[in-house]
mmCIF file of C-alpha atoms and ligand atoms in Angstrom:
data_model
loop_
_atom_site.group_PDB
_atom_site.id
_atom_site.type_symbol
_atom_site.label_atom_id
_atom_site.label_comp_id
_atom_site.label_asym_id
_atom_site.label_seq_id
_atom_site.Cartn_x
_atom_site.Cartn_y
_atom_site.Cartn_z
ATOM 1 C CA MET A 46 66.021 -1.772 79.598
ATOM 2 C CA LYS A 47 65.167 0.437 76.485
ATOM 3 C CA VAL A 48 62.480 3.085 77.114
ATOM 4 C CA THR A 49 60.864 5.569 75.093
ATOM 5 C CA LEU A 50 59.775 8.843 76.493
ATOM 6 C CA SER A 51 57.072 10.663 74.278
ATOM 7 C CA VAL A 52 55.690 13.870 75.263
ATOM 8 C CA ILE A 53 52.919 15.148 72.751
ATOM 9 C CA LYS A 54 50.891 18.248 73.255
ATOM 10 C CA ALA A 55 48.162 20.272 71.878
ATOM 11 C CA ASP A 56 45.845 23.321 72.681
ATOM 12 C CA ILE A 57 42.320 21.570 72.218
ATOM 13 C CA GLY A 58 40.493 24.362 74.017
ATOM 14 C CA GLY A 59 41.207 27.238 76.445
ATOM 15 C CA TYR A 60 39.593 28.209 79.688
ATOM 16 C CA VAL A 61 39.004 31.105 79.717
ATOM 17 C CA GLY A 62 40.084 32.288 76.422
ATOM 18 C CA HIS A 63 43.690 31.119 75.901
ATOM 19 C CA SER A 64 44.697 31.373 79.437
ATOM 20 C CA ALA A 65 44.273 27.983 81.094
ATOM 21 C CA SER A 66 43.040 24.499 80.797
ATOM 22 C CA HIS A 67 39.706 23.122 82.027
ATOM 23 C CA PRO A 68 39.901 20.296 84.564
ATOM 24 C CA ASP A 69 37.321 18.114 82.718
ATOM 25 C CA VAL A 70 39.625 17.903 79.497
ATOM 26 C CA LEU A 71 42.571 16.835 81.533
ATOM 27 C CA ALA A 72 40.099 14.263 83.351
ATOM 28 C CA CYS A 73 39.055 12.971 79.936
ATOM 29 C CA ALA A 74 42.802 12.842 78.781
ATOM 30 C CA ASP A 75 43.730 10.801 82.128
ATOM 31 C CA GLU A 76 40.958 8.474 81.413
ATOM 32 C CA CYS A 77 42.312 7.672 77.585
ATOM 33 C CA LEU A 78 45.701 7.266 78.891
ATOM 34 C CA ALA A 79 44.800 5.138 81.925
ATOM 35 C CA LYS A 80 42.987 2.730 79.417
ATOM 36 C CA ALA A 81 46.017 2.448 77.294
ATOM 37 C CA LYS A 82 48.136 1.775 80.274
ATOM 38 C CA LYS A 83 45.758 -0.900 81.294
ATOM 39 C CA GLU A 84 45.877 -2.577 77.796
ATOM 40 C CA GLY A 85 49.737 -2.677 77.993
ATOM 41 C CA LEU A 86 50.535 -0.015 75.158
ATOM 42 C CA LEU A 87 51.672 2.442 77.848
ATOM 43 C CA ILE A 88 54.218 1.568 80.762
ATOM 44 C CA ASP A 89 53.160 4.890 82.374
ATOM 45 C CA TYR A 90 51.778 8.395 81.668
ATOM 46 C CA HIS A 91 51.472 11.851 83.351
ATOM 47 C CA VAL A 92 48.837 14.146 82.193
ATOM 48 C CA THR A 93 49.547 17.884 82.774
ATOM 49 C CA LYS A 94 48.915 21.257 81.456
ATOM 50 C CA CYS A 95 50.608 24.639 80.629
ATOM 51 C CA GLY A 96 48.418 27.372 79.993
ATOM 52 C CA ASP A 97 45.865 26.409 77.495
ATOM 53 C CA ASP A 98 48.150 23.536 76.415
ATOM 54 C CA LEU A 99 47.202 19.754 77.147
ATOM 55 C CA GLU A 100 50.504 17.772 77.807
ATOM 56 C CA LEU A 101 50.612 13.952 77.469
ATOM 57 C CA ILE A 102 53.805 12.455 78.789
ATOM 58 C CA MET A 103 54.016 8.927 78.021
ATOM 59 C CA THR A 104 56.492 5.963 78.413
ATOM 60 C CA HIS A 105 56.488 2.865 76.451
ATOM 61 C CA GLN A 106 58.868 0.448 74.538
ATOM 62 C CA LYS A 107 57.537 1.210 71.144
ATOM 63 C CA GLY A 108 60.478 3.514 69.771
ATOM 64 C CA VAL A 109 59.923 7.045 68.443
ATOM 65 C CA GLU A 110 57.182 7.902 65.939
ATOM 66 C CA ASP A 111 55.338 4.793 66.800
ATOM 67 C CA GLU A 112 52.031 4.867 64.829
ATOM 68 C CA LYS A 113 50.014 3.468 67.875
ATOM 69 C CA ILE A 114 51.337 5.692 70.303
ATOM 70 C CA HIS A 115 50.801 8.811 67.966
ATOM 71 C CA LYS A 116 47.216 7.560 67.157
ATOM 72 C CA LEU A 117 46.691 7.096 70.986
ATOM 73 C CA ALA A 118 47.598 10.792 71.436
ATOM 74 C CA TRP A 119 45.461 11.845 68.439
ATOM 75 C CA ASP A 120 42.480 10.025 69.906
ATOM 76 C CA THR A 121 43.059 11.485 73.331
ATOM 77 C CA PHE A 122 43.064 14.955 71.573
ATOM 78 C CA ILE A 123 39.883 14.280 69.548
ATOM 79 C CA ALA A 124 38.032 12.930 72.885
ATOM 80 C CA GLY A 125 39.265 16.042 74.734
ATOM 81 C CA THR A 126 38.010 18.202 72.043
ATOM 82 C CA GLU A 127 34.618 16.557 72.417
ATOM 83 C CA VAL A 128 34.569 17.669 76.095
ATOM 84 C CA ALA A 129 35.978 21.311 74.941
ATOM 85 C CA LYS A 130 33.245 21.632 72.639
ATOM 86 C CA LYS A 131 30.483 20.806 75.072
ATOM 87 C CA LEU A 132 31.737 23.263 77.302
ATOM 88 C CA LYS A 133 32.279 25.730 74.546
ATOM 89 C CA LEU A 134 35.937 26.272 75.609
ATOM 90 C CA TYR A 135 37.679 28.652 73.642
ATOM 91 C CA GLY A 136 39.339 27.375 70.301
ATOM 92 C CA ALA A 137 38.027 23.711 70.830
ATOM 93 C CA GLY A 138 40.342 21.449 68.781
ATOM 94 C CA GLN A 139 42.391 24.534 67.397
ATOM 95 C CA ASP A 140 45.658 22.564 67.004
ATOM 96 C CA LEU A 141 44.251 19.703 65.400
ATOM 97 C CA LEU A 142 44.662 20.707 61.621
ATOM 98 C CA SER A 143 43.195 17.648 59.923
ATOM 99 C CA ASP A 144 40.119 15.591 60.310
ATOM 100 C CA ALA A 145 41.604 12.276 60.133
ATOM 101 C CA PHE A 146 44.879 10.576 61.785
ATOM 102 C CA SER A 147 47.131 9.838 58.969
ATOM 103 C CA GLY A 148 49.897 7.567 60.721
ATOM 104 C CA ASN A 149 52.095 10.261 62.363
ATOM 105 C CA ILE A 150 50.869 13.112 64.347
ATOM 106 C CA LYS A 151 53.964 15.250 63.364
ATOM 107 C CA GLY A 152 52.816 17.918 60.903
ATOM 108 C CA MET A 153 49.018 17.587 62.065
ATOM 109 C CA GLY A 154 49.208 20.212 64.440
ATOM 110 C CA PRO A 155 50.274 18.829 67.967
ATOM 111 C CA GLY A 156 53.768 19.335 69.161
ATOM 112 C CA VAL A 157 55.959 16.300 69.450
ATOM 113 C CA ALA A 158 59.212 15.499 71.563
ATOM 114 C CA GLU A 159 60.457 12.010 71.908
ATOM 115 C CA MET A 160 63.504 10.146 72.635
ATOM 116 C CA GLU A 161 64.435 6.332 73.010
ATOM 117 C CA PHE A 162 67.269 5.387 75.432
ATOM 118 C CA GLU A 163 68.594 2.706 77.521
ATOM 119 C CA GLU A 164 67.316 3.400 81.190
ATOM 120 C CA ARG A 165 70.477 4.196 83.407
ATOM 121 C CA LYS A 166 70.990 2.872 86.989
ATOM 122 C CA SER A 167 69.029 6.109 87.834
ATOM 123 C CA GLU A 168 67.387 8.202 85.328
ATOM 124 C CA ALA A 169 66.602 11.740 86.184
ATOM 125 C CA ILE A 170 64.796 13.612 83.477
ATOM 126 C CA ILE A 171 63.227 17.086 83.375
ATOM 127 C CA ILE A 172 60.172 18.003 80.998
ATOM 128 C CA PHE A 173 59.949 21.673 80.116
ATOM 129 C CA MET A 174 56.735 22.836 78.722
ATOM 130 C CA ALA A 175 55.892 26.628 77.654
ATOM 131 C CA ASP A 176 52.847 28.488 76.596
ATOM 132 C CA LYS A 177 52.669 31.610 74.526
ATOM 133 C CA THR A 178 56.096 31.146 72.599
ATOM 134 C CA SER A 179 57.381 28.758 70.000
ATOM 135 C CA ALA A 180 60.119 26.280 69.524
ATOM 136 C CA GLY A 181 63.243 28.438 69.344
ATOM 137 C CA ALA A 182 62.518 29.640 73.133
ATOM 138 C CA TRP A 183 64.581 26.686 74.039
ATOM 139 C CA ASN A 184 67.701 27.581 72.144
ATOM 140 C CA LEU A 185 69.001 29.944 74.885
ATOM 141 C CA PRO A 186 68.636 27.794 77.552
ATOM 142 C CA LEU A 187 69.718 24.565 75.891
ATOM 143 C CA TYR A 188 72.955 26.574 74.716
ATOM 144 C CA ARG A 189 73.615 27.717 78.286
ATOM 145 C CA ILE A 190 72.793 24.085 79.715
ATOM 146 C CA PHE A 191 75.108 22.127 77.326
ATOM 147 C CA ALA A 192 77.900 24.650 76.037
ATOM 148 C CA ASP A 193 78.080 27.414 78.561
ATOM 149 C CA PRO A 194 80.795 26.772 81.462
ATOM 150 C CA PHE A 195 79.269 29.843 83.297
ATOM 151 C CA ASN A 196 76.172 28.109 83.459
ATOM 152 C CA THR A 197 77.288 24.490 83.572
ATOM 153 C CA ILE A 198 80.523 24.001 85.750
ATOM 154 C CA GLY A 199 80.381 20.244 84.870
ATOM 155 C CA LEU A 200 81.465 20.900 81.413
ATOM 156 C CA VAL A 201 84.758 22.123 83.214
ATOM 157 C CA ILE A 202 85.159 19.837 85.978
ATOM 158 C CA ALA A 203 83.300 16.686 85.103
ATOM 159 C CA PRO A 204 85.456 14.443 83.075
ATOM 160 C CA ASN A 205 82.530 12.358 81.595
ATOM 161 C CA MET A 206 81.098 15.984 80.271
ATOM 162 C CA HIS A 207 84.446 17.520 79.221
ATOM 163 C CA ALA A 208 84.228 16.264 75.680
ATOM 164 C CA GLY A 209 81.202 18.550 75.153
ATOM 165 C CA PHE A 210 77.739 18.119 73.278
ATOM 166 C CA ALA A 211 76.633 18.057 69.861
ATOM 167 C CA PHE A 212 73.696 20.306 68.780
ATOM 168 C CA GLU A 213 71.233 19.116 66.150
ATOM 169 C CA VAL A 214 69.922 22.485 64.723
ATOM 170 C CA HIS A 215 66.755 22.556 62.424
ATOM 171 C CA ASP A 216 66.113 25.308 59.989
ATOM 172 C CA VAL A 217 62.288 25.305 60.335
ATOM 173 C CA LYS A 218 61.579 27.522 57.415
ATOM 174 C CA GLU A 219 63.833 25.481 54.818
ATOM 175 C CA HIS A 220 63.303 21.995 56.542
ATOM 176 C CA LYS A 221 67.046 21.512 56.682
ATOM 177 C CA LYS A 222 69.187 20.324 59.531
ATOM 178 C CA ILE A 223 72.898 20.497 60.627
ATOM 179 C CA ILE A 224 74.945 18.904 63.543
ATOM 180 C CA LEU A 225 77.399 21.476 65.263
ATOM 181 C CA ASN A 226 79.851 20.599 67.786
ATOM 182 C CA ALA A 227 80.350 22.410 71.166
ATOM 183 C CA PRO A 228 82.679 23.723 72.244
ATOM 184 C CA GLU A 229 84.783 23.994 68.965
ATOM 185 C CA GLU A 230 82.008 25.393 66.778
ATOM 186 C CA ILE A 231 80.075 27.514 69.267
ATOM 187 C CA TYR A 232 80.542 30.685 67.125
ATOM 188 C CA ASP A 233 79.012 28.984 64.106
ATOM 189 C CA LEU A 234 76.352 27.520 66.479
ATOM 190 C CA LEU A 235 75.278 30.833 67.906
ATOM 191 C CA ILE A 236 74.981 32.466 64.452
ATOM 192 C CA PHE A 237 72.127 30.157 63.627
ATOM 193 C CA ILE A 238 70.583 29.576 67.168
ATOM 194 C CA GLY A 239 70.672 33.236 68.004
ATOM 195 C CA ALA A 240 68.005 33.674 65.472
ATOM 196 C CA PRO A 241 65.393 31.674 67.097
ATOM 197 C CA SER A 242 62.401 32.220 64.834
ATOM 198 C CA ARG A 243 64.151 30.495 62.013
ATOM 199 C CA TYR A 244 66.491 27.978 63.710
ATOM 200 C CA ALA A 245 65.631 25.713 66.630
ATOM 201 C CA VAL A 246 67.626 23.170 68.548
ATOM 202 C CA LYS A 247 65.967 19.940 67.983
ATOM 203 C CA ALA A 248 68.299 17.590 69.983
ATOM 204 C CA VAL A 249 71.648 17.461 71.893
ATOM 205 C CA TYR A 250 73.560 14.533 72.070
ATOM 206 C CA SER A 251 76.669 13.640 74.533
ATOM 207 C CA ARG A 252 80.063 13.639 72.348
ATOM 208 C CA ALA A 253 81.603 11.153 75.247
ATOM 209 C CA THR A 254 78.843 8.502 74.815
ATOM 210 C CA GLY A 255 76.872 9.373 71.840
ATOM 211 C CA ASP A 256 73.694 9.408 74.063
ATOM 212 C CA ILE A 257 70.653 11.472 73.469
ATOM 213 C CA ALA A 258 70.727 14.331 75.984
ATOM 214 C CA ALA A 259 67.766 16.582 75.104
ATOM 215 C CA VAL A 260 65.118 16.801 72.338
ATOM 216 C CA SER A 261 62.590 19.411 71.732
ATOM 217 C CA SER A 262 59.398 19.834 69.709
ATOM 218 C CA THR A 263 60.032 22.122 66.640
ATOM 219 C CA GLN A 264 56.735 22.326 64.880
ATOM 220 C CA ARG A 265 55.714 25.547 63.577
ATOM 221 C CA LEU A 266 51.879 25.696 63.042
ATOM 222 C CA SER A 267 51.787 28.707 60.720
ATOM 223 C CA HIS A 268 54.224 26.847 58.399
ATOM 224 C CA ILE A 269 52.189 23.783 58.202
ATOM 225 C CA ALA A 270 48.872 25.588 57.934
ATOM 226 C CA GLY A 271 50.242 28.480 55.705
ATOM 227 C CA ARG A 272 48.572 31.025 58.050
ATOM 228 C CA TYR A 273 48.486 32.065 61.789
ATOM 229 C CA VAL A 274 46.687 29.418 63.630
ATOM 230 C CA GLY A 275 47.977 29.885 67.205
ATOM 231 C CA LYS A 276 51.221 29.522 68.868
ATOM 232 C CA ASP A 277 53.492 26.234 68.800
ATOM 233 C CA ASP A 278 53.946 26.460 72.607
ATOM 234 C CA PRO A 279 56.864 24.081 72.594
ATOM 235 C CA VAL A 280 58.137 21.127 74.916
ATOM 236 C CA CYS A 281 61.611 19.956 75.611
ATOM 237 C CA ILE A 282 62.861 16.658 77.477
ATOM 238 C CA VAL A 283 66.280 16.897 79.132
ATOM 239 C CA ARG A 284 68.154 13.889 80.703
ATOM 240 C CA CYS A 285 70.004 14.912 83.845
ATOM 241 C CA GLN A 286 73.154 13.800 86.156
ATOM 242 C CA SER A 287 75.818 11.809 85.550
ATOM 243 C CA GLN A 288 77.409 12.108 82.064
ATOM 244 C CA PHE A 289 74.630 14.954 81.530
ATOM 245 C CA PRO A 290 74.292 18.376 83.237
ATOM 246 C CA ALA A 291 73.000 18.214 86.873
ATOM 247 C CA VAL A 292 69.431 19.111 87.634
ATOM 248 C CA GLY A 293 70.584 22.400 88.906
ATOM 249 C CA GLU A 294 72.594 23.001 85.820
ATOM 250 C CA VAL A 295 69.595 22.062 83.678
ATOM 251 C CA LEU A 296 67.228 24.610 85.758
ATOM 252 C CA GLU A 297 69.791 27.311 85.973
ATOM 253 C CA PRO A 298 69.313 29.132 82.774
ATOM 254 C CA PHE A 299 65.595 29.788 83.548
ATOM 255 C CA SER A 300 66.730 32.044 86.306
ATOM 256 C CA LEU A 301 67.026 34.585 83.483
ATOM 257 C CA PRO A 302 63.467 35.188 82.139
ATOM 258 C CA HIS A 303 64.845 35.729 78.677
ATOM 259 C CA LEU A 304 62.778 37.277 75.835
ATOM 260 C CA VAL A 305 60.822 34.995 73.557
ATOM 261 C CA GLU A 306 58.345 35.683 70.771
ATOM 262 C CA GLY A 307 54.733 34.432 70.924
ATOM 263 C CA TRP A 308 52.842 36.855 73.627
ATOM 264 C CA MET A 309 49.488 38.298 72.681
ATOM 265 C CA ARG A 310 48.344 37.276 69.276
ATOM 266 C CA GLY A 311 51.736 35.446 68.761
ATOM 267 C CA SER A 312 52.888 38.835 67.798
ATOM 268 C CA HIS A 313 54.828 40.188 70.706
ATOM 269 C CA HIS A 314 58.202 39.515 72.439
ATOM 270 C CA GLY A 315 58.012 39.050 76.229
ATOM 271 C CA PRO A 316 59.916 37.400 79.114
ATOM 272 C CA LEU A 317 59.682 33.817 79.774
ATOM 273 C CA MET A 318 58.504 33.299 83.286
ATOM 274 C CA PRO A 319 59.322 29.909 85.163
ATOM 275 C CA VAL A 320 56.493 28.960 87.169
ATOM 276 C CA ALA A 321 54.819 25.988 89.162
ATOM 277 C CA VAL A 322 52.133 23.989 87.068
ATOM 278 C CA GLN A 323 49.522 25.785 89.040
ATOM 279 C CA ASP A 324 50.846 29.275 88.134
ATOM 280 C CA ALA A 325 51.056 28.537 84.378
ATOM 281 C CA THR A 326 47.990 30.647 83.726
ATOM 282 C CA PRO A 327 49.039 33.555 81.437
ATOM 283 C CA SER A 328 46.553 36.284 81.981
ATOM 284 C CA ARG A 329 48.146 39.826 81.539
ATOM 285 C CA PHE A 330 47.939 40.826 78.017
ATOM 286 C CA ASP A 331 47.463 36.872 77.502
ATOM 287 C CA GLY A 332 50.955 36.255 79.043
ATOM 288 C CA PRO A 333 53.601 36.950 79.811
ATOM 289 C CA PRO A 334 55.020 33.586 78.393
ATOM 290 C CA ARG A 335 55.350 30.731 80.989
ATOM 291 C CA VAL A 336 57.464 27.782 81.325
ATOM 292 C CA VAL A 337 56.896 24.845 83.705
ATOM 293 C CA ALA A 338 59.418 21.846 84.474
ATOM 294 C CA VAL A 339 58.260 18.770 85.831
ATOM 295 C CA GLY A 340 60.878 16.386 86.914
ATOM 296 C CA PHE A 341 60.723 12.550 87.213
ATOM 297 C CA GLN A 342 62.788 9.607 88.094
ATOM 298 C CA LEU A 343 62.323 6.720 85.731
ATOM 299 C CA ALA A 344 62.223 3.204 87.400
ATOM 300 C CA GLU A 345 61.734 0.730 84.475
ATOM 301 C CA GLY A 346 59.720 3.120 82.323
ATOM 302 C CA ARG A 347 57.412 4.003 85.473
ATOM 303 C CA LEU A 348 57.360 7.770 85.961
ATOM 304 C CA VAL A 349 58.241 8.389 89.553
ATOM 305 C CA GLY A 350 56.964 12.098 90.128
ATOM 306 C CA PRO A 351 56.156 14.608 89.167
ATOM 307 C CA CYS A 352 58.401 17.074 90.835
ATOM 308 C CA ASP A 353 57.328 20.584 90.330
ATOM 309 C CA MET A 354 60.885 21.992 89.794
ATOM 310 C CA PHE A 355 59.990 25.900 89.373
ATOM 311 C CA ALA A 356 57.565 25.554 92.420
ATOM 312 C CA ASP A 357 60.943 26.138 94.042
ATOM 313 C CA LYS A 358 61.442 29.593 96.111
ATOM 314 C CA SER A 359 64.741 30.126 94.468
ATOM 315 C CA PHE A 360 62.818 31.160 91.173
ATOM 316 C CA ASP A 361 61.055 33.962 92.901
ATOM 317 C CA ALA A 362 63.451 36.419 91.916
ATOM 318 C CA ALA A 363 63.193 35.221 88.314
ATOM 319 C CA ARG A 364 59.561 35.771 88.434
ATOM 320 C CA GLU A 365 59.802 39.010 89.849
ATOM 321 C CA LYS A 366 62.243 40.017 87.137
ATOM 322 C CA ALA A 367 59.899 38.652 84.511
ATOM 323 C CA ASN A 368 57.046 40.922 85.892
ATOM 324 C CA GLU A 369 59.522 43.952 85.557
ATOM 325 C CA ILE A 370 60.469 43.146 82.092
ATOM 326 C CA ALA A 371 56.819 42.439 81.184
ATOM 327 C CA GLU A 372 56.031 45.886 82.389
ATOM 328 C CA TYR A 373 58.797 47.615 80.407
ATOM 329 C CA MET A 374 58.175 45.809 77.360
ATOM 330 C CA ARG A 375 54.127 46.580 77.452
ATOM 331 C CA ARG A 376 54.982 50.327 77.532
ATOM 332 C CA HIS A 377 56.055 50.001 74.129
ATOM 333 C CA GLY A 378 52.411 49.133 72.980
ATOM 334 C CA PRO A 379 52.256 48.514 69.299
ATOM 335 C CA PHE A 380 56.072 49.228 68.645
ATOM 336 C CA GLU A 381 58.944 47.235 68.016
ATOM 337 C CA PRO A 382 60.631 45.308 69.602
ATOM 338 C CA HIS A 383 57.584 44.566 71.909
ATOM 339 C CA ARG A 384 55.933 43.704 68.580
ATOM 340 C CA LEU A 385 57.541 41.175 66.561
ATOM 341 C CA PRO A 386 59.543 42.243 63.391
ATOM 342 C CA LEU A 387 57.650 42.603 60.145
ATOM 343 C CA GLU A 388 59.040 39.286 58.604
ATOM 344 C CA GLU A 389 57.304 37.442 61.598
ATOM 345 C CA MET A 390 54.111 39.370 61.575
ATOM 346 C CA GLU A 391 53.732 37.705 58.123
ATOM 347 C CA TYR A 392 52.554 34.699 59.823
ATOM 348 C CA THR A 393 49.884 36.616 62.174
ATOM 349 C CA THR A 394 47.319 39.296 61.325
ATOM 350 C CA MET A 395 49.455 41.522 59.168
ATOM 351 C CA PRO A 396 48.781 40.179 55.739
ATOM 352 C CA GLN A 397 45.019 41.192 56.067
ATOM 353 C CA VAL A 398 45.818 44.546 56.958
ATOM 354 C CA ALA A 399 48.273 44.933 54.362
ATOM 355 C CA GLU A 400 45.902 43.632 51.872
ATOM 356 C CA LYS A 401 43.032 45.909 52.784
ATOM 357 C CA LEU A 402 45.441 48.988 52.465
ATOM 358 C CA ALA A 403 47.498 47.804 49.132
ATOM 359 C CA ALA A 404 45.632 49.860 46.849
ATOM 360 C CA ARG A 405 46.091 53.108 48.996
ATOM 361 C CA PHE A 406 50.129 52.937 48.706
ATOM 362 C CA ILE A 407 51.238 55.117 45.844
ATOM 363 C CA ASN A 408 54.767 55.401 44.486
ATOM 364 C CA LEU A 409 56.934 58.017 45.809
ATOM 365 C CA ASP A 410 58.435 60.338 43.400
HETATM 366 C C1 F6R B 794 48.881 33.969 71.962
HETATM 367 C C2 F6R B 794 47.452 33.654 72.175
HETATM 368 C C3 F6R B 794 46.593 34.656 72.282
HETATM 369 C C4 F6R B 794 45.504 34.902 71.291
HETATM 370 C C5 F6R B 794 44.596 36.079 71.408
HETATM 371 C C6 F6R B 794 43.592 36.257 70.254
HETATM 372 O O1 F6R B 794 49.821 32.911 71.605
HETATM 373 O O2 F6R B 794 47.079 32.625 71.967
HETATM 374 O O3 F6R B 794 47.093 35.774 72.680
HETATM 375 O O4 F6R B 794 46.349 35.043 69.982
HETATM 376 O O5 F6R B 794 43.728 35.760 72.738
HETATM 377 O O6 F6R B 794 42.823 35.086 70.190
HETATM 378 P P1 F6R B 794 41.750 34.884 69.100
HETATM 379 O O7 F6R B 794 42.259 35.278 67.801
HETATM 380 O O8 F6R B 794 41.515 33.400 69.220
HETATM 381 O O9 F6R B 794 40.493 35.682 69.654
HETATM 382 MG MG1 MG B 795 44.641 28.629 72.665
HETATM 383 MG MG1 MG B 796 49.007 27.504 74.276
#
């Protein structure tokens, strides 16, 4: 049976500030999707949150970029925004960059990751969702999951993975894409994805079977709006087991809280802390950035789960390490590399300050 898994997210209001989500907004989204399930548009759904982001996880049979599914997500965000406005939640409707739905939610503010596939005998999937960071945050973990034998032993010893994986990389500034094959092109691949503010891994495919293995959201709000309007807080779907990396291999890269951009005012680097859903409440200096992982087994499109993967005790050390790194980075205050490099600040608060002082800059002799 062919199933489509759509994960669509937006920040439509934070509680308190940009730190978390209000239960009434989640309840409203649940109501909207329950109705769509009853009417047969969705097979199943799960509503969750990561920090101030509302996450809609939906299964159906309409394929990717389906207008009805995207409209359902849009209408759900509009309904949630009404609730957020009544509660005067912070930044109500902040990610909805348009007044009216125009057929495809991509490019309208919300983040989208979707894949269509033939449901396997047993279909294990993990959905990663992050707050206070942006699309390129998945580059390092996706590389380690699908190309690094020191992370994924299956690449070495599982015959159905030995052929490697193909990475679809997007240049988010120039709107171009390229496919690079691992393992033989990993040096070329790393030149690009090692610069995550510009290049983001959009999808990964099995080279043995051609099957889609992973897909991420790569929207850059600032590029859509032409100015800083909040962070993109990305999501990523990964299929696990059998011809794909095992669940443990998929989670393993997050044992290192790697540095990502997006902390405080979208202008700072900080460690990505893996947490249980209930702990995805970035508060210290509006962070540090968080990532949650919810696991499901699919059964004819039904979402059996969620299983909160980072609730596991084995990620305690990663959380401690993240707090240590956060403390170290914070001591740099307004200095790089805690603060983002100048080119990135272009999309934050920098332009107004530069404009104000432009006339006071005089030429050196
Ligand atoms: C970071 C983030 C927050 C806000 C900050 C200022 O991605 O969302 O750190 O940037 O709280 O928010 P405003 O400008 O809405 O007052
Ligand atoms: Mg927010
Ligand atoms: Mg957010």
